[in-house]
Coordinates of C-alpha atoms and ligand atoms in Angstrom, one line a residue:
M939 CA 21.1 -44.6 47.6
C940 CA 19.2 -45.2 44.4
G941 CA 15.5 -45.3 43.9
I942 CA 13.4 -48.3 42.7
V943 CA 9.9 -48.5 41.3
G944 CA 8.0 -51.8 40.3
Y945 CA 4.5 -52.0 38.8
I946 CA 2.2 -54.8 37.9
G947 CA -1.3 -54.1 37.0
H948 CA -3.6 -52.9 34.2
R949 CA -2.0 -49.3 33.6
N950 CA 0.9 -48.5 31.3
A951 CA 3.9 -49.5 33.5
W952 CA 6.2 -47.1 31.8
D953 CA 4.1 -44.1 32.9
V954 CA 3.8 -45.3 36.4
I955 CA 7.6 -46.0 36.6
I956 CA 8.8 -42.9 35.1
K957 CA 6.6 -40.7 37.3
G958 CA 7.8 -42.7 40.3
L959 CA 11.4 -42.4 39.3
H960 CA 10.9 -38.5 39.1
R961 CA 9.7 -38.6 42.7
L962 CA 12.7 -40.7 43.7
E963 CA 15.4 -38.8 41.9
Y964 CA 16.4 -37.2 45.3
R965 CA 17.9 -40.6 46.1
G966 CA 20.3 -40.6 43.1
Y967 CA 20.4 -39.1 39.7
D968 CA 23.5 -40.2 37.8
S969 CA 21.7 -42.8 35.6
A970 CA 18.2 -44.3 35.2
G971 CA 16.7 -47.3 33.5
V972 CA 13.4 -49.2 33.1
A973 CA 12.6 -52.8 32.1
L974 CA 9.2 -53.6 30.6
M975 CA 7.6 -56.9 30.1
N976 CA 6.5 -56.7 26.4
G977 CA 6.5 -60.2 24.9
D978 CA 9.9 -60.5 26.6
I979 CA 11.9 -58.1 28.8
K980 CA 12.7 -54.8 27.0
T981 CA 15.3 -52.7 28.7
Y982 CA 15.9 -48.9 28.4
K983 CA 18.7 -47.3 30.2
K984 CA 20.9 -44.3 30.1
A985 CA 23.6 -42.4 32.1
G986 CA 22.0 -39.0 33.3
K987 CA 18.8 -38.0 34.8
V988 CA 15.3 -39.7 34.4
S989 CA 14.5 -36.9 31.7
D990 CA 17.5 -38.1 29.7
L991 CA 16.1 -41.7 29.7
E992 CA 12.7 -40.2 28.7
N993 CA 14.3 -38.4 25.8
F994 CA 16.2 -41.4 24.8
A995 CA 13.1 -43.7 24.8
H996 CA 10.9 -41.1 23.2
D997 CA 10.2 -42.8 19.9
L998 CA 10.5 -46.4 21.3
D999 CA 7.7 -48.8 22.0
K1000 CA 7.0 -48.6 25.7
S1001 CA 3.9 -50.7 26.1
G1002 CA 3.4 -53.2 28.8
S1003 CA 1.8 -53.4 32.2
V1004 CA 4.5 -55.1 34.3
G1005 CA 7.8 -53.4 34.7
M1006 CA 10.4 -51.9 37.1
G1007 CA 12.7 -48.9 37.0
H1008 CA 15.8 -47.4 38.7
T1009 CA 17.5 -44.1 39.4
R1010 CA 21.1 -44.6 40.4
W1011 CA 23.7 -43.1 42.7
A1012 CA 26.8 -44.9 41.7
T1013 CA 28.8 -47.0 44.1
H1014 CA 30.3 -49.9 42.1
G1015 CA 31.2 -48.7 38.7
A1016 CA 31.1 -45.1 37.1
P1017 CA 27.9 -43.6 36.1
S1018 CA 27.5 -44.9 32.4
D1019 CA 24.9 -46.5 30.2
R1020 CA 26.3 -50.1 30.8
N1021 CA 26.5 -49.7 34.6
S1022 CA 22.8 -48.3 34.8
H1023 CA 20.1 -50.7 36.0
P1024 CA 18.4 -53.0 35.2
H1025 CA 21.0 -55.6 34.9
Y1026 CA 20.3 -58.9 33.2
S1027 CA 21.4 -62.6 33.4
G1028 CA 23.9 -64.1 30.9
D1029 CA 21.0 -65.6 28.9
G1030 CA 19.1 -62.3 29.0
R1031 CA 16.1 -64.2 30.6
L1032 CA 16.3 -62.3 34.1
S1033 CA 16.5 -58.8 35.0
I1034 CA 17.1 -57.0 38.4
I1035 CA 17.1 -53.6 39.9
H1036 CA 18.9 -53.0 43.2
N1037 CA 19.3 -50.4 45.8
G1038 CA 22.2 -51.1 48.4
I1039 CA 25.6 -52.8 48.2
I1040 CA 26.6 -56.5 47.9
E1041 CA 29.7 -56.4 49.9
N1042 CA 30.8 -59.9 48.9
Y1043 CA 30.3 -59.3 45.3
A1044 CA 34.0 -59.9 44.4
V1045 CA 34.0 -63.4 45.9
L1046 CA 30.7 -64.3 44.1
K1047 CA 31.8 -62.8 40.8
E1048 CA 35.0 -64.8 40.7
A1049 CA 33.2 -68.0 41.5
L1050 CA 30.6 -67.3 38.9
Q1051 CA 33.3 -66.4 36.4
L1052 CA 34.9 -69.8 36.9
K1053 CA 31.6 -71.4 35.9
G1054 CA 31.7 -69.4 32.7
H1055 CA 29.6 -66.3 33.5
E1056 CA 30.6 -63.2 31.5
F1057 CA 29.7 -59.7 33.0
R1058 CA 28.7 -56.7 31.1
S1059 CA 29.0 -54.1 33.7
D1060 CA 31.2 -53.2 36.8
T1061 CA 28.4 -53.3 39.3
D1062 CA 27.8 -55.7 42.3
T1063 CA 24.1 -56.0 41.2
E1064 CA 24.9 -57.7 38.1
V1065 CA 26.7 -60.4 40.1
L1066 CA 23.3 -61.0 42.0
I1067 CA 21.3 -61.7 38.8
H1068 CA 24.0 -64.1 37.5
L1069 CA 23.9 -65.9 40.8
I1070 CA 20.2 -66.4 40.6
E1071 CA 20.6 -67.6 37.0
E1072 CA 23.2 -70.0 38.1
I1073 CA 21.0 -71.3 40.8
Q1074 CA 18.0 -71.8 38.5
N1075 CA 20.1 -73.5 35.9
S1076 CA 21.9 -75.9 38.3
D1077 CA 19.1 -76.6 40.8
G1078 CA 16.0 -76.2 38.5
L1079 CA 14.4 -73.8 41.0
E1080 CA 11.4 -71.6 40.3
L1081 CA 12.2 -67.9 40.2
F1082 CA 11.0 -67.1 43.7
E1083 CA 13.0 -70.0 45.3
A1084 CA 16.0 -69.2 43.3
V1085 CA 16.0 -65.6 44.4
R1086 CA 15.4 -66.7 48.0
V1087 CA 18.3 -69.1 47.9
A1088 CA 20.5 -66.6 46.3
L1089 CA 19.8 -64.0 49.0
H1090 CA 21.3 -66.3 51.6
E1091 CA 24.6 -66.1 49.8
V1092 CA 24.6 -62.2 49.7
V1093 CA 26.4 -60.2 52.4
G1094 CA 25.3 -56.6 52.4
A1095 CA 22.2 -54.5 52.0
Y1096 CA 19.7 -54.7 49.2
A1097 CA 16.2 -53.8 48.1
I1098 CA 15.7 -55.6 44.8
V1099 CA 13.0 -56.3 42.2
V1100 CA 13.4 -59.3 39.7
M1101 CA 11.6 -60.1 36.5
S1102 CA 11.8 -63.1 34.4
N1103 CA 10.8 -63.9 30.7
E1104 CA 9.5 -67.2 31.9
D1105 CA 7.2 -65.6 34.5
P1106 CA 5.9 -62.7 32.6
D1107 CA 3.2 -61.9 35.1
V1108 CA 5.3 -62.0 38.3
L1109 CA 7.5 -59.6 40.1
I1110 CA 9.7 -60.7 43.0
A1111 CA 10.8 -58.1 45.5
A1112 CA 13.0 -58.4 48.6
R1113 CA 14.7 -56.3 51.2
K1114 CA 17.4 -56.3 53.8
G1115 CA 18.7 -53.0 55.0
S1116 CA 17.4 -50.8 52.2
P1117 CA 13.7 -49.6 52.3
M1118 CA 11.0 -50.9 50.2
V1119 CA 7.2 -50.2 50.2
I1120 CA 4.5 -52.2 48.5
G1121 CA 1.4 -50.3 47.4
V1122 CA -1.8 -52.5 47.3
G1123 CA -4.4 -51.5 44.5
Q1124 CA -7.2 -53.2 42.9
D1125 CA -5.6 -56.0 40.8
E1126 CA -2.4 -54.0 40.8
Y1127 CA 0.5 -53.5 43.0
F1128 CA 3.3 -51.0 43.2
I1129 CA 6.7 -51.3 44.6
A1130 CA 9.0 -48.4 45.5
S1131 CA 11.8 -47.2 47.8
D1132 CA 9.5 -45.0 49.6
A1133 CA 5.8 -44.1 49.3
S1134 CA 6.1 -41.1 47.0
P1135 CA 5.6 -43.0 43.7
I1136 CA 2.6 -44.8 45.1
V1137 CA 0.5 -42.2 46.9
E1138 CA -1.4 -41.0 43.9
Y1139 CA -2.7 -44.6 43.2
T1140 CA -3.4 -46.0 46.5
K1141 CA -3.2 -45.1 50.2
N1142 CA -2.8 -48.8 51.3
V1143 CA 0.8 -49.9 51.7
I1144 CA 3.0 -52.6 53.3
Y1145 CA 6.4 -51.7 54.5
L1146 CA 8.3 -54.8 53.7
K1147 CA 10.7 -55.7 56.5
D1148 CA 14.2 -56.8 56.5
N1149 CA 14.6 -60.4 55.3
Q1150 CA 11.3 -60.5 53.7
I1151 CA 10.8 -61.6 50.0
A1152 CA 7.5 -61.0 48.2
Y1153 CA 5.9 -62.8 45.3
I1154 CA 3.7 -60.5 43.4
K1155 CA 1.1 -61.0 40.6
R1156 CA -1.8 -58.7 39.6
D1157 CA -4.2 -60.4 42.0
E1158 CA -1.9 -62.2 44.5
L1159 CA 0.8 -61.2 47.1
V1160 CA 2.6 -63.7 49.1
I1161 CA 5.3 -62.6 51.6
K1162 CA 7.7 -65.0 53.1
S1163 CA 10.8 -64.6 55.2
T1164 CA 14.0 -65.6 53.4
D1165 CA 14.2 -68.5 55.6
N1166 CA 10.9 -69.6 54.0
R1167 CA 8.2 -68.9 56.6
I1168 CA 4.9 -67.3 55.5
Q1169 CA 4.5 -63.8 56.8
T1170 CA 1.2 -62.0 57.4
P1171 CA 1.4 -58.6 55.6
Y1172 CA 0.4 -55.6 57.6
I1173 CA -1.4 -53.2 55.4
Q1174 CA -1.4 -49.6 56.7
E1175 CA -2.8 -46.3 55.4
L1176 CA -0.6 -43.7 54.2
E1177 CA -0.7 -40.3 55.8
L1178 CA 1.3 -38.7 52.9
K1179 CA -0.7 -36.4 50.6
L1180 CA 0.2 -35.8 47.0
E1181 CA 0.6 -32.0 47.3
M1182 CA 3.3 -32.5 49.8
L1183 CA 5.3 -34.0 46.9
E1184 CA 4.7 -31.0 44.5
K1185 CA 6.6 -27.8 44.2
G1186 CA 3.4 -25.8 44.9
G1187 CA 4.2 -22.9 42.6
F1188 CA 7.8 -22.5 44.1
D1189 CA 10.7 -22.8 41.6
H1190 CA 12.6 -25.5 43.5
F1191 CA 11.6 -27.9 46.4
M1192 CA 14.4 -26.5 48.5
L1193 CA 12.6 -23.0 48.4
K1194 CA 9.3 -24.6 49.1
E1195 CA 10.8 -26.4 52.1
I1196 CA 12.5 -23.3 53.4
Y1197 CA 9.2 -21.6 53.3
E1198 CA 7.3 -24.5 54.9
Q1199 CA 9.3 -24.1 58.0
P1200 CA 6.8 -22.1 60.2
R1201 CA 4.4 -24.8 59.5
S1202 CA 6.8 -27.8 59.9
I1203 CA 8.1 -26.3 63.3
K1204 CA 4.6 -25.9 64.5
D1205 CA 3.7 -29.5 63.3
C1206 CA 6.6 -30.8 65.2
M1207 CA 5.4 -29.1 68.4
R1208 CA 1.8 -30.0 68.0
G1209 CA 0.4 -32.0 71.0
R1210 CA 3.8 -32.0 72.6
I1211 CA 3.9 -28.7 74.5
Y1212 CA 1.6 -27.2 77.1
P1213 CA 3.1 -23.9 77.9
N1214 CA 0.4 -22.8 80.6
E1215 CA 1.2 -25.9 82.6
G1216 CA 4.9 -25.9 81.7
K1217 CA 4.6 -29.5 80.5
I1218 CA 6.2 -31.4 77.6
Q1219 CA 4.6 -34.6 76.3
L1220 CA 6.8 -36.9 74.4
G1221 CA 4.8 -40.2 74.3
G1222 CA 7.9 -42.0 72.7
L1223 CA 10.1 -41.4 75.7
N1224 CA 7.7 -41.7 78.6
E1225 CA 8.5 -45.2 79.6
Y1226 CA 12.2 -44.0 80.0
T1227 CA 11.6 -41.3 82.5
E1228 CA 13.4 -43.2 85.2
K1229 CA 16.4 -43.7 82.9
L1230 CA 16.5 -40.2 81.9
K1231 CA 16.4 -39.1 85.5
N1232 CA 19.5 -41.3 86.2
V1233 CA 21.5 -40.8 83.1
D1234 CA 25.2 -40.2 83.5
R1235 CA 25.9 -39.3 79.8
I1236 CA 24.2 -38.8 76.6
I1237 CA 25.9 -39.5 73.2
I1238 CA 24.6 -38.1 70.0
I1239 CA 25.4 -39.7 66.7
A1240 CA 24.5 -38.4 63.3
C1241 CA 25.9 -37.2 60.0
G1242 CA 26.0 -34.0 57.9
T1243 CA 23.3 -31.6 58.8
S1244 CA 21.8 -33.9 61.5
W1245 CA 25.2 -33.7 63.3
H1246 CA 24.7 -30.0 63.3
A1247 CA 21.4 -30.4 64.9
G1248 CA 23.2 -32.7 67.4
L1249 CA 25.6 -29.8 68.4
V1250 CA 22.7 -27.6 69.0
A1251 CA 21.1 -30.3 71.3
E1252 CA 24.4 -30.4 73.1
Y1253 CA 24.2 -26.8 74.2
L1254 CA 20.6 -27.2 75.3
I1255 CA 20.8 -30.6 77.1
E1256 CA 23.8 -29.5 79.1
E1257 CA 22.3 -25.9 79.7
Y1258 CA 18.9 -27.2 80.9
G1259 CA 19.1 -30.9 81.6
R1260 CA 22.6 -30.8 83.1
V1261 CA 23.7 -34.0 81.6
P1262 CA 27.2 -34.3 79.9
V1263 CA 26.6 -34.7 76.1
E1264 CA 29.0 -35.9 73.5
V1265 CA 28.2 -35.3 69.9
E1266 CA 29.8 -37.8 67.5
Y1267 CA 30.1 -38.3 63.7
A1268 CA 28.4 -41.8 63.3
S1269 CA 31.1 -42.6 60.7
E1270 CA 33.8 -42.1 63.2
F1271 CA 32.1 -43.5 66.3
R1272 CA 31.4 -46.8 64.5
Y1273 CA 34.9 -47.4 63.9
R1274 CA 36.4 -46.4 67.2
N1275 CA 36.1 -48.6 70.3
P1276 CA 34.1 -46.2 72.3
I1277 CA 33.5 -46.6 76.1
I1278 CA 29.7 -47.1 76.4
S1279 CA 27.8 -48.4 79.4
E1280 CA 24.3 -49.5 80.1
K1281 CA 23.6 -46.2 81.8
D1282 CA 24.3 -44.2 78.5
I1283 CA 21.6 -42.9 76.4
V1284 CA 22.4 -42.5 72.6
I1285 CA 20.4 -40.2 70.5
A1286 CA 20.6 -41.0 66.8
I1287 CA 19.4 -38.2 64.5
S1288 CA 18.5 -38.9 60.9
Q1289 CA 16.1 -37.3 58.5
S1290 CA 16.0 -40.2 56.1
G1291 CA 16.2 -42.8 59.0
E1292 CA 18.4 -44.8 56.4
T1293 CA 21.9 -43.4 56.8
A1294 CA 24.2 -46.4 56.8
D1295 CA 26.9 -44.9 59.2
T1296 CA 24.2 -43.9 61.7
M1297 CA 22.5 -47.3 61.6
A1298 CA 25.8 -49.1 62.2
A1299 CA 26.7 -46.8 65.0
I1300 CA 23.3 -47.6 66.6
E1301 CA 23.9 -51.3 66.3
M1302 CA 27.3 -50.9 68.0
A1303 CA 26.0 -48.8 70.8
K1304 CA 23.1 -51.2 71.2
E1305 CA 25.4 -54.3 71.5
K1306 CA 27.2 -52.4 74.2
G1307 CA 24.1 -52.1 76.2
A1308 CA 23.1 -48.3 75.6
T1309 CA 19.6 -47.2 75.4
I1310 CA 18.9 -45.8 71.9
F1311 CA 16.6 -43.0 71.0
G1312 CA 16.0 -42.0 67.5
V1313 CA 15.0 -38.6 66.0
C1314 CA 14.0 -39.3 62.6
N1315 CA 11.7 -37.6 59.9
V1316 CA 10.6 -40.4 57.6
V1317 CA 8.0 -42.5 59.1
G1318 CA 8.6 -46.4 58.7
S1319 CA 12.2 -46.0 57.8
S1320 CA 14.9 -48.3 59.2
I1321 CA 16.4 -46.4 62.2
P1322 CA 13.0 -46.1 64.0
R1323 CA 12.8 -49.8 63.9
I1324 CA 16.2 -50.4 65.4
T1325 CA 16.0 -47.9 68.2
H1326 CA 14.4 -48.6 71.6
A1327 CA 12.3 -45.4 71.4
G1328 CA 12.1 -42.0 69.7
V1329 CA 10.5 -38.9 68.4
Y1330 CA 9.5 -38.3 65.0
T1331 CA 10.0 -34.7 63.6
H1332 CA 6.9 -34.7 61.4
A1333 CA 8.5 -32.2 58.9
G1334 CA 6.8 -33.9 56.0
P1335 CA 8.7 -35.2 52.9
E1336 CA 11.9 -33.4 52.3
I1337 CA 12.7 -33.6 48.6
G1338 CA 15.4 -31.0 48.1
V1339 CA 18.7 -32.7 48.6
A1340 CA 20.1 -30.0 50.8
S1341 CA 18.3 -30.4 54.1
T1342 CA 16.4 -27.3 55.4
K1343 CA 13.0 -27.9 57.1
A1344 CA 14.3 -31.2 58.6
F1345 CA 17.1 -29.5 60.2
T1346 CA 14.9 -27.0 62.0
A1347 CA 12.5 -29.8 62.8
Q1348 CA 15.3 -31.8 64.4
V1349 CA 16.4 -28.7 66.3
T1350 CA 12.8 -28.4 67.6
V1351 CA 12.5 -31.9 68.7
L1352 CA 15.9 -31.8 70.3
T1353 CA 14.8 -28.6 72.2
L1354 CA 11.8 -30.4 73.4
I1355 CA 13.9 -33.4 74.6
A1356 CA 16.2 -31.0 76.4
F1357 CA 13.3 -29.4 78.2
F1358 CA 11.7 -32.8 78.9
I1359 CA 15.0 -34.2 80.5
A1360 CA 15.4 -31.0 82.5
E1361 CA 11.7 -31.3 83.7
K1362 CA 12.1 -35.0 84.7
R1363 CA 15.5 -34.3 86.3
G1364 CA 14.2 -31.2 88.2
T1365 CA 17.0 -29.1 86.8
I1366 CA 14.6 -26.3 85.6
K1367 CA 12.3 -24.2 87.6
Q1368 CA 8.5 -24.7 86.6
S1369 CA 8.2 -21.0 86.1
E1370 CA 11.2 -20.9 83.7
L1371 CA 9.7 -23.8 81.7
V1372 CA 6.4 -22.1 81.4
H1373 CA 8.4 -19.0 80.2
L1374 CA 10.5 -21.0 77.7
L1375 CA 7.6 -22.9 76.3
T1376 CA 5.5 -19.9 75.8
E1377 CA 8.2 -18.3 73.9
L1378 CA 8.9 -21.5 71.9
E1379 CA 5.2 -21.5 70.8
D1380 CA 5.9 -18.1 69.2
V1381 CA 8.9 -19.3 67.2
P1382 CA 6.9 -20.5 64.0
G1383 CA 5.6 -16.8 63.7
L1384 CA 9.2 -15.4 64.3
V1385 CA 10.4 -17.8 61.5
E1386 CA 7.7 -16.3 59.2
K1387 CA 9.2 -12.8 60.0
C1388 CA 12.7 -14.1 59.1
L1389 CA 11.4 -15.1 55.7
E1390 CA 10.3 -11.5 55.0
A1391 CA 14.1 -10.6 54.6
N1392 CA 14.0 -12.6 51.4
D1393 CA 14.2 -9.7 48.9
H1394 CA 17.0 -8.2 50.9
I1395 CA 18.7 -11.3 50.9
V1396 CA 18.6 -11.6 47.1
Q1397 CA 20.5 -8.3 46.9
I1398 CA 23.3 -9.6 49.3
A1399 CA 23.4 -12.8 47.2
E1400 CA 24.0 -10.7 44.2
E1401 CA 27.1 -9.3 45.7
L1402 CA 28.4 -12.6 46.9
K1403 CA 27.6 -14.9 44.0
D1404 CA 31.1 -14.7 42.4
S1405 CA 33.0 -15.3 45.7
R1406 CA 35.4 -18.3 45.7
N1407 CA 35.5 -18.9 49.4
C1408 CA 33.3 -17.8 52.3
L1409 CA 33.8 -18.1 56.1
F1410 CA 31.0 -18.5 58.6
L1411 CA 31.5 -17.6 62.3
G1412 CA 29.4 -18.1 65.3
R1413 CA 29.6 -18.7 69.1
G1414 CA 27.6 -20.7 71.4
T1415 CA 24.5 -22.1 69.5
G1416 CA 25.7 -19.7 66.7
F1417 CA 28.5 -22.0 65.9
P1418 CA 26.5 -25.0 64.7
V1419 CA 24.4 -22.4 62.8
A1420 CA 27.6 -21.3 61.2
L1421 CA 28.6 -24.8 60.3
E1422 CA 25.1 -25.4 58.8
G1423 CA 25.3 -22.3 56.8
A1424 CA 28.7 -23.2 55.4
L1425 CA 27.3 -26.6 54.5
K1426 CA 24.4 -25.3 52.7
L1427 CA 26.5 -22.8 50.6
K1428 CA 29.2 -25.4 49.6
E1429 CA 26.7 -28.2 48.7
I1430 CA 24.4 -26.3 46.6
S1431 CA 26.6 -23.5 45.0
Y1432 CA 30.0 -25.2 45.1
I1433 CA 31.6 -22.2 46.7
H1434 CA 34.2 -23.3 49.3
A1435 CA 32.9 -22.4 52.7
E1436 CA 34.0 -23.2 56.2
G1437 CA 32.2 -22.7 59.6
Y1438 CA 34.2 -21.9 62.6
P1439 CA 33.6 -20.9 66.3
A1440 CA 34.2 -17.1 66.0
A1441 CA 36.9 -17.2 68.7
E1442 CA 39.0 -19.9 66.8
M1443 CA 39.4 -17.6 63.7
K1444 CA 42.4 -16.0 65.2
H1445 CA 44.1 -19.5 65.6
G1446 CA 44.4 -19.8 61.8
P1447 CA 41.7 -18.9 59.4
I1448 CA 42.3 -15.2 60.0
A1449 CA 45.2 -15.8 57.6
L1450 CA 42.7 -16.1 54.7
I1451 CA 41.0 -12.9 55.3
D1452 CA 41.4 -10.2 52.7
E1453 CA 39.2 -8.0 50.6
D1454 CA 38.0 -11.2 48.7
M1455 CA 36.9 -13.1 51.7
P1456 CA 33.3 -12.7 52.8
V1457 CA 32.6 -13.6 56.3
V1458 CA 29.1 -14.3 57.4
V1459 CA 28.8 -13.8 61.3
I1460 CA 26.0 -14.8 63.5
A1461 CA 26.0 -11.5 65.7
T1462 CA 22.6 -11.6 67.4
K1463 CA 22.1 -10.0 70.8
N1464 CA 22.9 -12.8 73.3
S1465 CA 25.4 -13.7 75.9
S1466 CA 28.4 -13.6 73.4
Y1467 CA 27.4 -10.5 71.6
E1468 CA 30.4 -8.2 72.8
K1469 CA 32.9 -10.9 72.0
V1470 CA 31.3 -11.4 68.5
I1471 CA 31.7 -7.6 67.9
S1472 CA 35.5 -8.0 68.6
N1473 CA 35.6 -10.9 66.0
I1474 CA 33.8 -8.6 63.5
Q1475 CA 36.5 -5.8 64.2
E1476 CA 39.3 -8.4 63.6
V1477 CA 37.7 -9.1 60.2
K1478 CA 37.1 -5.5 59.2
A1479 CA 40.7 -4.7 60.3
R1480 CA 41.8 -7.1 57.5
K1481 CA 39.5 -5.8 54.8
G1482 CA 37.0 -8.8 55.0
T1483 CA 33.4 -8.4 53.8
V1484 CA 31.1 -8.8 56.8
I1485 CA 27.6 -10.2 56.4
A1486 CA 26.0 -10.2 60.0
I1487 CA 22.9 -11.9 61.1
V1488 CA 21.7 -9.4 63.7
T1489 CA 18.8 -9.0 66.1
E1490 CA 16.2 -6.5 64.7
G1491 CA 17.1 -2.9 65.7
D1492 CA 20.7 -3.6 66.3
K1493 CA 23.0 -0.6 66.0
D1494 CA 26.5 -1.6 67.0
V1495 CA 27.1 -4.5 64.6
T1496 CA 25.2 -2.7 61.8
K1497 CA 27.7 0.2 61.9
M1498 CA 30.6 -2.1 61.3
A1499 CA 29.2 -4.7 59.0
D1500 CA 29.0 -4.4 55.1
Y1501 CA 25.6 -6.1 55.1
T1502 CA 23.2 -7.0 57.8
I1503 CA 20.3 -9.3 57.9
E1504 CA 17.8 -8.8 60.8
I1505 CA 16.0 -11.7 62.7
P1506 CA 13.4 -11.1 65.5
N1507 CA 14.6 -10.9 69.1
A1508 CA 14.2 -14.3 70.9
N1509 CA 15.5 -16.3 73.6
E1510 CA 19.2 -17.7 73.1
A1511 CA 17.8 -21.1 73.2
F1512 CA 15.9 -20.5 70.0
L1513 CA 18.4 -18.7 68.1
P1514 CA 19.4 -21.6 65.8
L1515 CA 15.7 -22.0 64.6
L1516 CA 15.7 -18.3 63.5
A1517 CA 19.3 -17.6 62.4
T1518 CA 19.5 -20.7 60.1
V1519 CA 16.6 -19.4 57.8
P1520 CA 18.4 -16.4 56.2
L1521 CA 21.5 -18.6 55.7
Q1522 CA 19.3 -21.1 53.9
L1523 CA 17.9 -18.4 51.7
L1524 CA 21.3 -16.8 51.0
S1525 CA 22.8 -20.2 49.8
Y1526 CA 19.7 -20.8 47.6
H1527 CA 19.8 -17.6 45.9
I1528 CA 23.5 -17.6 45.3
A1529 CA 23.1 -21.1 43.9
V1530 CA 20.2 -20.1 41.7
M1531 CA 22.4 -17.1 40.3
R1532 CA 25.3 -19.4 39.7
G1533 CA 23.0 -21.6 37.6
C1534 CA 23.4 -24.6 39.9
N1535 CA 20.9 -27.3 40.3
V1536 CA 19.7 -26.5 43.7
D1537 CA 17.4 -29.5 44.3
Q1538 CA 19.9 -32.1 43.0
P1539 CA 23.5 -30.9 43.6
R1540 CA 26.2 -32.7 41.8
N1541 CA 27.6 -35.9 43.5
L1542 CA 25.0 -35.9 46.4
A1543 CA 22.0 -38.0 47.3
K1544 CA 19.3 -37.6 49.9
S1545 CA 19.8 -40.7 51.8
V1546 CA 23.2 -42.1 52.0
T1547 CA 22.9 -45.8 52.5
V1548 CA 26.3 -46.6 51.8
E1549 CA 29.3 -46.1 54.2
Ligands
F6R1104 C1 23.0 -31.7 54.0 C2 22.4 -33.1 54.2 C3 23.3 -34.1 54.7 C4 22.5 -35.1 55.5 C5 23.4 -36.3 56.0 C6 22.6 -37.2 57.0 O1 22.1 -30.8 53.6 O2 21.2 -33.2 53.8 O3 24.5 -33.7 55.3 O4 22.1 -34.4 56.7 O5 23.6 -37.1 54.9 O6 21.3 -37.6 56.4 P1 20.3 -38.1 57.5 O7 19.8 -37.0 58.3 O8 19.1 -38.6 56.5 O9 20.8 -39.2 58.2

């Protein structure tokens, strides 16, 4: 959570930082602040969005070419002006921004209070800057050393930037468990939680590693480990392009990302499928072929939308690879004492690659000897670093907080993994694989066709926008699609929504159905079509409004449903990639009609780096 930006160079630091904070707002948007070196440290901070901070500071002097900024998702302390970052030391000499959580802050705070420190905020972050101040005062250490020593006392996760009045041309940056990138320019350096604030200035970046601390001047960069060993920085070239971070004519990032799906699914398959030969190439997993051949069980761990992608994978891996699969919420799994053996493979799915619960679950499974594969979108994020192997989804940056193209990219990669396992284990005929891969290659074009229903979906959204509740039903791979449809609707429109396996409806949720209850049903022509028709009849008999996702040309469901949305006919294995798209559009339009902030829904953040 929280986004951080730092700058030292020859440009106006405020401009670089504010632009960067806008790019990072997906990480948190309940308060924002900037510190600029202008004679001494000048701090500007405000509860609310980055634009509120801009309005607040509109008429103030914002000169300076060294500074740092923060956009917050509150953990310790409510969103307020005083809890906003930057925080400063008791004497106002030092300033800090922080992304992460200092778990032992209460103990540290108590010890510092006994030494006379007084705190102005309720945050864990302020404790750290007082600790650095205390170390400097008592041990007479230089800033870099004082920060390094202080970090040894900290339990938890952090990405921090520190400034001092006494070292006006220096920024100190450090990370452990929270991401941090350093952009390398000509006599200038940029620091950020991801590369998006940096890309327009330089393509050369260093991904700081855990337990590294950087001393940064305009023309000097020294990186050490927190145990004081010099580190050689590895400068790499960014693949990210500026236009990927802009709305490109769409009203919202979410809509742009929905429309990007034909491209992102294609990118995800590029160089990985060879339909004519019936071959799948997943370079990251090649060396685990023997392991996959002999695996007894696969455990999938993830959170939220990524967990839904995991449920789709359960169907596909069991169907084609014939391996038992368990899908677990990472947050539950990590606190159980699960039975895991060295023969198990764990697949961790995460768009951001930073989700705290998923990371902790990976560490636990690793300790118990399992082999861990990652399915992540953000290149260079933390999860790919702690897994044994993995496959990137290559969906490009996802900025809308509600996940759309990342979900379909995850499902695409997991479909490839299912086929890869089946091929290696010999549980699929070569001719069937040729057939499936040939169809899969056509999926981006079919998603394009799904998007053509947009105008029709706007009309349905108009009818549903004032609903207070909504039920989503599906069977087979339609069930995770129903869960995902419900999650999208609740998170961006604040309409209460539930996803259910269609047959479970009669075990409880049917009691909710009356004329005020819209029910979205995944009713495409597949193996459970007849059964879903019965479920629709049960809803209609109780006067519920049915919105059905159907296969084009459908007659039976169309006769019964109040509204239908057609998707192209495709193999059942690819249903989630198609049926999810109209549900994304439906939620999007309902949320826009209700005046909701689609890209930044209340209380949410894009990467959940706290448990
Ligand atoms: C919903 C959504 C979240 C994430 C979840 C996991 O639209 O985006 O439910 O899916 O927070 O995040 P990642 O995939 O980054 O681990």
